[in-house]
Tab-separated table of C-alpha atoms and ligand atoms in Angstrom:
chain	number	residue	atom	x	y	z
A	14	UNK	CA	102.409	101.023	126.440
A	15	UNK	CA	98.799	100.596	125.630
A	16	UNK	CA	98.358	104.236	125.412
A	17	UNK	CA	101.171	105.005	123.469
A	18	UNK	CA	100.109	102.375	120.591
A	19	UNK	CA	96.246	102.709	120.852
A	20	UNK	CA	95.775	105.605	118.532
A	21	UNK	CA	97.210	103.834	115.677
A	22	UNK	CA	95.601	100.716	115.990
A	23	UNK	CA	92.046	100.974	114.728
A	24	UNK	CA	92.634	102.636	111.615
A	25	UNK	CA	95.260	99.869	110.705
A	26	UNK	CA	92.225	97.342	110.952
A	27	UNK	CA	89.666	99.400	109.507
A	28	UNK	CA	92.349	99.758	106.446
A	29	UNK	CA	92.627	95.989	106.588
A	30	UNK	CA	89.051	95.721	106.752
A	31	UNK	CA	88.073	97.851	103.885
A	32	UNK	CA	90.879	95.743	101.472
A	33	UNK	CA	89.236	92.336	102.603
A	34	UNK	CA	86.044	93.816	102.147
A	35	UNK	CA	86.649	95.787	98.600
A	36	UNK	CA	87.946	92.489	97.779
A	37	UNK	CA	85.038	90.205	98.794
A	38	UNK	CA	82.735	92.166	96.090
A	39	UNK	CA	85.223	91.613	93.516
A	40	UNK	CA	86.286	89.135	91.179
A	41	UNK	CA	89.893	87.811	91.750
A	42	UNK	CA	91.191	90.281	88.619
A	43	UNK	CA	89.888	93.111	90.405
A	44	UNK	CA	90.683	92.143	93.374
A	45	UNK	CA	94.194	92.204	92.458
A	46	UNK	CA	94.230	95.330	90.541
A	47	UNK	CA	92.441	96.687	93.603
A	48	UNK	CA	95.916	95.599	96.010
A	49	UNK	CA	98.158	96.943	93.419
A	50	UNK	CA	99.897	100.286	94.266
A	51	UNK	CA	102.679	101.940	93.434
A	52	UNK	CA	106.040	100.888	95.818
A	53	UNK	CA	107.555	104.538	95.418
A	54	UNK	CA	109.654	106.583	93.669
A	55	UNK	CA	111.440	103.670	91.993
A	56	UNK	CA	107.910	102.974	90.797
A	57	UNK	CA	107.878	99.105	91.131
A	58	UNK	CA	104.733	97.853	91.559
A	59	UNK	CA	104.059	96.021	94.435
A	60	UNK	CA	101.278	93.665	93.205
A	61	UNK	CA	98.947	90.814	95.507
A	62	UNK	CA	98.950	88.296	92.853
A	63	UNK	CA	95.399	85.894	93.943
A	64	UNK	CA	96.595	82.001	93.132
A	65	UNK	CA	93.457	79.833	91.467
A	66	UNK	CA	94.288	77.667	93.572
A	67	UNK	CA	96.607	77.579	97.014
A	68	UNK	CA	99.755	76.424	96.813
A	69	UNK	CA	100.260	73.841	100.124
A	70	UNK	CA	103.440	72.342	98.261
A	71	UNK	CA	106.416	72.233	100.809
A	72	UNK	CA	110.248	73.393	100.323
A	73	UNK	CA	112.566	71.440	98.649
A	74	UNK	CA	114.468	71.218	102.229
A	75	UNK	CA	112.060	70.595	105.032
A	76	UNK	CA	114.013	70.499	107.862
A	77	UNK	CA	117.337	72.878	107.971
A	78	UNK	CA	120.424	71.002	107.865
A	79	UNK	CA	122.120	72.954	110.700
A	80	UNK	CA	119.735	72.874	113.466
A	81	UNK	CA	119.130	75.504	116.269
A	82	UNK	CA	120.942	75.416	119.178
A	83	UNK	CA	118.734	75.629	122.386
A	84	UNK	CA	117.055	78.810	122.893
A	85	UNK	CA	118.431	80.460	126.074
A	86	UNK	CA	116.025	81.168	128.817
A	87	UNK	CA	116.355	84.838	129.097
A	88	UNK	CA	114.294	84.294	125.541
A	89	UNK	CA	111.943	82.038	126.479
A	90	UNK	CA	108.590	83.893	126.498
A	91	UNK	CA	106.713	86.255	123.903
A	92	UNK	CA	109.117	89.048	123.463
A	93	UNK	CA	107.220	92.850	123.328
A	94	UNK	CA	110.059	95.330	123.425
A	95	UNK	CA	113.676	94.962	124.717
A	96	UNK	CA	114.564	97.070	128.270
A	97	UNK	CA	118.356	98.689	127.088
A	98	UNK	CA	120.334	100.141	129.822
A	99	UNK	CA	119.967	103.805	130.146
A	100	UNK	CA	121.565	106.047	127.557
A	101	UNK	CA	121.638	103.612	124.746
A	102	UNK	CA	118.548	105.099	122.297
A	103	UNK	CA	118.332	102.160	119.916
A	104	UNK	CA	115.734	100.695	118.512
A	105	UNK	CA	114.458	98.490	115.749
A	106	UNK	CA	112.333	98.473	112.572
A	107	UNK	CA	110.562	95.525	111.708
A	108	UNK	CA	109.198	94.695	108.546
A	109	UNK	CA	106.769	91.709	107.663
A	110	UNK	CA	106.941	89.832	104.506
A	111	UNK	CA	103.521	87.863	104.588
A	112	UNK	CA	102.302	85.285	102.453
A	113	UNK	CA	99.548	82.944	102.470
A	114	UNK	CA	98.659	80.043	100.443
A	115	UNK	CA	96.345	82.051	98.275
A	116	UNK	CA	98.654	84.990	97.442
A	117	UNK	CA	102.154	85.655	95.412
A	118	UNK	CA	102.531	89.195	97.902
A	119	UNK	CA	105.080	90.943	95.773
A	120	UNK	CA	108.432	92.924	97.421
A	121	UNK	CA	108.293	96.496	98.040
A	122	UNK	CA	111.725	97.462	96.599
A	123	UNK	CA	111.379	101.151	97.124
A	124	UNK	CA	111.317	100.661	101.138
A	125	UNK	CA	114.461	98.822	100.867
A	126	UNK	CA	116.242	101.697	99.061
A	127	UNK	CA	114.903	104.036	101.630
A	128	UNK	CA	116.403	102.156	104.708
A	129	UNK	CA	119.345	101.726	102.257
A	130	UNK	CA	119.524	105.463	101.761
A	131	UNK	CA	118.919	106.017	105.009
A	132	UNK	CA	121.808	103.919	106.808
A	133	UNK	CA	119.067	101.926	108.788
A	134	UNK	CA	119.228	98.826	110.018
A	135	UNK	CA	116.188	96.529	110.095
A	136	UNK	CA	114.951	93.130	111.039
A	137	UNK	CA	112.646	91.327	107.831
A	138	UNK	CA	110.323	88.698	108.979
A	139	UNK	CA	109.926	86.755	105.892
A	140	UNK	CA	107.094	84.198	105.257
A	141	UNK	CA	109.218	80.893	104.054
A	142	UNK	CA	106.596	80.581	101.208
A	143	UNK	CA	107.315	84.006	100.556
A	144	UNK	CA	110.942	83.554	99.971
A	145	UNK	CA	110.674	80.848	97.540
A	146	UNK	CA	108.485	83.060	95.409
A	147	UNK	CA	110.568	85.835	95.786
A	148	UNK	CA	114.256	84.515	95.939
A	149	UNK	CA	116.390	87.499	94.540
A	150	UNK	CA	114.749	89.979	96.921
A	151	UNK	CA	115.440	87.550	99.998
A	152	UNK	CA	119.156	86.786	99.127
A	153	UNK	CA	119.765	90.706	98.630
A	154	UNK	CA	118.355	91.100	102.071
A	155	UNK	CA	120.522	88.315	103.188
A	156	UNK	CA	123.888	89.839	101.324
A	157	UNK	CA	122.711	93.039	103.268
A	158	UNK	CA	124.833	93.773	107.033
A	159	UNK	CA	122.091	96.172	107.574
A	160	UNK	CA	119.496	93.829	107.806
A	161	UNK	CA	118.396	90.683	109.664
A	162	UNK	CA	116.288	88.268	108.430
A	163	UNK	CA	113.674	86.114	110.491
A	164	UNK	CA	110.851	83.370	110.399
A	165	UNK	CA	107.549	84.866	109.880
A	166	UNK	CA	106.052	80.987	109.279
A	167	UNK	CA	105.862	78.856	106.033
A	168	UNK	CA	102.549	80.463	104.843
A	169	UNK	CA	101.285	82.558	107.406
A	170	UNK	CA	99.888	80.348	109.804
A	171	UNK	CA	97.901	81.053	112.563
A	172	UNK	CA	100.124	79.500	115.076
A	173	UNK	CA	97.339	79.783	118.238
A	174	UNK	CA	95.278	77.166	116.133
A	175	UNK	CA	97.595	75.311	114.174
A	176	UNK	CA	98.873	72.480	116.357
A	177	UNK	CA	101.102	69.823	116.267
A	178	UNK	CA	103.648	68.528	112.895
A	179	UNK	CA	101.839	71.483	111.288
A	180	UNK	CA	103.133	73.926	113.216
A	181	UNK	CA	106.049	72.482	113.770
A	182	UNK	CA	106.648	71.976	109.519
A	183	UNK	CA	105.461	76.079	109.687
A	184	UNK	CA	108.582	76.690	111.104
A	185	UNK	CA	111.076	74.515	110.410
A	186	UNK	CA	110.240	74.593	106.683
A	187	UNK	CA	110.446	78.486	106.543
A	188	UNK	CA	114.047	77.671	108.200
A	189	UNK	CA	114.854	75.344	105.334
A	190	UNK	CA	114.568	77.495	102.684
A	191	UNK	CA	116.262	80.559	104.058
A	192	UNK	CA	119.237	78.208	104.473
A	193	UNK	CA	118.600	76.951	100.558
A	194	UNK	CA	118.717	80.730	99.486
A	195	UNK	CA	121.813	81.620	101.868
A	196	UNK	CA	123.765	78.328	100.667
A	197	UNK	CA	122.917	79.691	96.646
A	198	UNK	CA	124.063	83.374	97.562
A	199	UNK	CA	127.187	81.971	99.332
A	200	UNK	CA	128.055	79.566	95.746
A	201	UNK	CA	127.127	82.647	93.802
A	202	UNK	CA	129.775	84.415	95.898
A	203	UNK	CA	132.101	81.934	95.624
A	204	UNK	CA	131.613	82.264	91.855
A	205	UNK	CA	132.283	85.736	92.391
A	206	UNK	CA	135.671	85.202	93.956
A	207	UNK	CA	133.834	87.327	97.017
A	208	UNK	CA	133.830	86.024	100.857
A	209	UNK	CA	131.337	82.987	101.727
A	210	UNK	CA	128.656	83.596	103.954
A	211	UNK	CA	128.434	80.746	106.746
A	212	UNK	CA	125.431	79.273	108.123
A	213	UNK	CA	123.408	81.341	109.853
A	214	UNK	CA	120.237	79.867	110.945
A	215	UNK	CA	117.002	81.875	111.961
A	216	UNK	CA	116.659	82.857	115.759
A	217	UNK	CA	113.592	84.685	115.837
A	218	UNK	CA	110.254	84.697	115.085
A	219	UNK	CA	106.994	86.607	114.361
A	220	UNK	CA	103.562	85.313	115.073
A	221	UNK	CA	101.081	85.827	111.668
A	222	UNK	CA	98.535	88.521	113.233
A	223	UNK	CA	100.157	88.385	116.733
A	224	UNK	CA	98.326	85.287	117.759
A	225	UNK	CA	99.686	82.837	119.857
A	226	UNK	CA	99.423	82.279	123.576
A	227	UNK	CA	101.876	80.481	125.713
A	228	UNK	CA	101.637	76.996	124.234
A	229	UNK	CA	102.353	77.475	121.067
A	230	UNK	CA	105.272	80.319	121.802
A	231	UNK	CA	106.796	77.348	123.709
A	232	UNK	CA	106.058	75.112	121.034
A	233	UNK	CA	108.467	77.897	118.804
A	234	UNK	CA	111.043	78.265	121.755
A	235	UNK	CA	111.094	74.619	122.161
A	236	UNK	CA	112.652	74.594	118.211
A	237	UNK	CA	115.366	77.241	119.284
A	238	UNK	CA	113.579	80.409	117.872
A	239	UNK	CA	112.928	83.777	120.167
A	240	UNK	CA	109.204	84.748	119.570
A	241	UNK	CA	109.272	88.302	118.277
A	242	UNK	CA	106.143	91.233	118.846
A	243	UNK	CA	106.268	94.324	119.061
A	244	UNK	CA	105.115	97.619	121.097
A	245	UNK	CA	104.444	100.397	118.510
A	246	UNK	CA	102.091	99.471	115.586
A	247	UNK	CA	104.101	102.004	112.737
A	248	UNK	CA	101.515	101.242	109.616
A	249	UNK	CA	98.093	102.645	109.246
A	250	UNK	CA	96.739	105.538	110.566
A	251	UNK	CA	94.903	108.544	108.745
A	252	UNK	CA	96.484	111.701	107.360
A	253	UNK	CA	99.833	112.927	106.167
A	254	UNK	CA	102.749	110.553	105.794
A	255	UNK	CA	104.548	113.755	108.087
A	256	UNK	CA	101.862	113.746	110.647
A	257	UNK	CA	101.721	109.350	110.723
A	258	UNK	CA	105.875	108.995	111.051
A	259	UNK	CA	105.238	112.018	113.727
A	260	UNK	CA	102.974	109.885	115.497
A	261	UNK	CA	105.469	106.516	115.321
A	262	UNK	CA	108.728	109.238	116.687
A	263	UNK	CA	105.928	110.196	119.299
A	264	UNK	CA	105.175	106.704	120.396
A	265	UNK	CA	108.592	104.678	120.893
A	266	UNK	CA	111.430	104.154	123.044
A	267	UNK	CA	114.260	102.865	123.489
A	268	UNK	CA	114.100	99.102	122.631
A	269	UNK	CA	110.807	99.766	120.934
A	270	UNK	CA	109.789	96.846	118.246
A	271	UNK	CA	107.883	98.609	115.211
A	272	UNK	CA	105.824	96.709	112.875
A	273	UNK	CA	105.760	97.199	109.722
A	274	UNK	CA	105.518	95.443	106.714
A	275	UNK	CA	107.322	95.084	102.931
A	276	UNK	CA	104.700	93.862	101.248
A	277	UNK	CA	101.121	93.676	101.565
A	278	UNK	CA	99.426	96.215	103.946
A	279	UNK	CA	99.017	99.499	102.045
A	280	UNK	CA	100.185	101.815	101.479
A	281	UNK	CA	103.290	104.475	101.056
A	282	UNK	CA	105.450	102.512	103.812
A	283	UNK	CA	108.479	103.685	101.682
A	284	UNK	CA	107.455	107.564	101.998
A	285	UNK	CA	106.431	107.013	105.999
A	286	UNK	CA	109.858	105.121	106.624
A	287	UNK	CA	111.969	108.184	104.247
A	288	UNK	CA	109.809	110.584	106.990
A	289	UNK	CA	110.153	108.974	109.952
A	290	UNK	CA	114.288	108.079	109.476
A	291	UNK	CA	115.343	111.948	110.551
A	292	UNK	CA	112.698	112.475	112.781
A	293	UNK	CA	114.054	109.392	114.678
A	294	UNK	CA	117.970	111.103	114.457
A	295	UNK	CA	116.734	114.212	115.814
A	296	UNK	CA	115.136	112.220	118.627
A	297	UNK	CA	118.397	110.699	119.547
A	298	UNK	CA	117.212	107.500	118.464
A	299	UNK	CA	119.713	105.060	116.355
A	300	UNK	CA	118.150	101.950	114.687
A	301	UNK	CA	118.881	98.172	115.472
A	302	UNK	CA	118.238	94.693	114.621
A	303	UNK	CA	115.888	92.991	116.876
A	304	UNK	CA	118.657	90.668	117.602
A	305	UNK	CA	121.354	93.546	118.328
A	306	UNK	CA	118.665	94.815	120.835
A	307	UNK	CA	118.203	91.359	122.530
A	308	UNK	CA	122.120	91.434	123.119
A	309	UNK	CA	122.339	94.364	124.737
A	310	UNK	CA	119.275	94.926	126.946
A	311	UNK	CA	116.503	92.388	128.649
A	312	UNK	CA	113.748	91.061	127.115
A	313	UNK	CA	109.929	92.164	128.307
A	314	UNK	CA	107.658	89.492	127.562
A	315	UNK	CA	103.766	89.288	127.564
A	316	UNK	CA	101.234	86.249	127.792
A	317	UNK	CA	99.567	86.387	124.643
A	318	UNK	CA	100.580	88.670	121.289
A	319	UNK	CA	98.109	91.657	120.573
A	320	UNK	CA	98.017	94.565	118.031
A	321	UNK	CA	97.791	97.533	120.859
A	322	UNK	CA	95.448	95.875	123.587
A	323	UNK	CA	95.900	92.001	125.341
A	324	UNK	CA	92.942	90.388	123.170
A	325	UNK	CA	92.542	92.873	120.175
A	326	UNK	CA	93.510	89.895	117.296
A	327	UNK	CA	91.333	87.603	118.502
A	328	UNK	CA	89.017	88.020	115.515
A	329	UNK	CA	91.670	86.763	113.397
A	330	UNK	CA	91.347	83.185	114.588
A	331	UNK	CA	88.067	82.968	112.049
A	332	UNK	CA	89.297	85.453	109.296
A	333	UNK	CA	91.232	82.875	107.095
A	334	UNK	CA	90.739	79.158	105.966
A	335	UNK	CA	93.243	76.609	106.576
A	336	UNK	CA	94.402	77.482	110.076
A	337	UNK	CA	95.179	81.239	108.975
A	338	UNK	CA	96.929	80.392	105.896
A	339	UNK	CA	94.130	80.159	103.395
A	340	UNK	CA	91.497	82.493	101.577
A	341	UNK	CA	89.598	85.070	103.765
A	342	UNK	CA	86.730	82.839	104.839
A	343	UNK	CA	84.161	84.911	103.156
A	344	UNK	CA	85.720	85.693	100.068
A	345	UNK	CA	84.892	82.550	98.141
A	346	UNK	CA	81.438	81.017	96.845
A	347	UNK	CA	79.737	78.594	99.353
A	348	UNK	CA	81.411	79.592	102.440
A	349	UNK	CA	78.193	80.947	104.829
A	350	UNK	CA	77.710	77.120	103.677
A	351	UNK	CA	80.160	76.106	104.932
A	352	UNK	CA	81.394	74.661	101.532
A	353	UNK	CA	85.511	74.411	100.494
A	354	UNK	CA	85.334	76.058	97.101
A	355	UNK	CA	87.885	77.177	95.695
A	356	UNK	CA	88.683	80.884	95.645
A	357	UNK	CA	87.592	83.009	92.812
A	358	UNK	CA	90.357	82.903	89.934
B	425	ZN	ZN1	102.322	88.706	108.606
């Protein structure tokens, strides 16, 4: 496993790195023309919009009104891949939709209409900030049978330091307003004259940056949620878009968990998932929700998340303010101070 996902982990930080840093010697307006790019052939911009000043300000609903049945304990545990009995070739793309206090991250439309395109199926893990500031995009996820959608934290928290009510509002609050969003698309429906959608509350969950050890994935199991990682890291990576979706076809197997993301990590996700979709077919692979694959096959489970090797995130637990949620700690004035400015406008 390690060696299969090393090779595409340290250009994926170095690509992080060189955002934070291009952004650290900028002022916010740069900074945000910097993280704009182009979301594909659709040509929607996908733009980081930098907030003057972070939005803490909960849900309208902060604790879901149909609450989580007990988490079975086949899920218990911090879930790296999915073991499928032999012959079945499934398995699933995951796509982070990350949002921090700081940041409005934008929706990268033309990866949908790939996966669309390409008959896949997908699991979203959607920041519950993030879906308030983007509600259309999450409800036509939601309307979507190809797609699952799952609790990637209020506002990205860093769930290995965050402790207590906070982490427990983290989840429950990003819970809250998926089921806000799914009751509106289910009246909108109704409007329609089309079928209701029932409840369905969230049963899985991504750790921001991986990081969380054993306490606080119980903490998550304990509030009915399956903590989701994953064993192939699909973004970053130099060269070609052919030669990087190569490298992903190269490195899973069946009941592989890609990440990916939807929204903020650059760049040209929709070209690598539009080359990696047939490359995948002629593999023999089929694609699955994480939650399809947890049905079908047994959970492998790990002590503590990681990008590629057991302690490789670590250095996130100091990147951010706010317990992970906040500005990059040294991208504002005053912080080798140790001040609490504000980040740059
Ligand atoms: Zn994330």
């Amino acid at each position: 496993m390690r060696a299969k996902t090393a090779p595409l982990l340290s250009p994926l930080l170095f690509l992080l790195l060189m955002v934070a840093v291009a952004c650290q010697a900028m002022t916010g307006a740069d900074c945000q023309a910097a993280t704009t790019r182009r979301s594909g052939p659709a040509g929607t911009p996908v733009t980081i919009r930098h907030l003057a000043a972070p939005d803490r300000s909960p849900p309208a609903r902060l604790v879901p009104a149909n609450l989580q049945p007990a988490l079975p304990d086949r899920l218990h545990g911090l879930i790296r891949r999915v073991a499928l009995p032999l012959g079945d070739k499934r398995l699933a793309l995951t796509f982070d939709l990350c949002e921090r206090t700081v940041h409005v991250t934008g929706y990268d439309a033309a990866l949908v209409q790939a996966l669309r395109q390409g008959n896949a199926r997908a699991t979203f893990f959607a920041g519950g900030k993030w879906m308030r500031s983007h509600p259309e995009a999450t409800m036509s996820l939601m309307a979507d049978p190809r797609f699952e959608l799952a609790n990637h934290t209020w506002s990205h928290a860093n769930l290995a330091v965050m402790q207590g009510q906070q982490r427990v509002d983290q989840v429950l609050w990003t819970s809250a307003q998926a089921e806000l969003l799914r009751e509106e698309l289910t009246a909108r429906r109704a409007r329609d004259g089309r079928t209701p959608l029932g409840p369905q509350p969230m049963t899985l969950l991504r750790l921001p940056y991986g990081r969380g050890g054993a306490e606080a994935v119980d903490a998550v199991n304990a509030l009915g949620l399956a903590v989701i990682q994953w064993d192939v890291v699909g973004e970053g990576g130099s060269g070609s878009v052919a030669a990087r979706a190569k490298a992903i076809a190269q490195a899973v197997r069946p009941g592989s968990i890609v990440l990916l993301h939807a929204n903020q990590v650059p760049k040209d996700t929709a070209a690598l998932v539009r080359a990696l979709l047939p490359l995948l077919r002629q593999r023999g692979y089929a694609t699955a929700t994480v939650g399809e694959l947890l049905q079908a096959g047994a959970p492998e489970t790990v002590d503590d998340g990681y990008f590629s090797v057991p302690g490789d995130n670590r250095v996130y637990d100091e990147l951010f303010e706010d317990q992970g949620t906040g500005a990059r700690v040294n991208n504002r004035a005053g912080a080798k101070t140790g001040g609490r400015a504000a980040e740059r406008p």
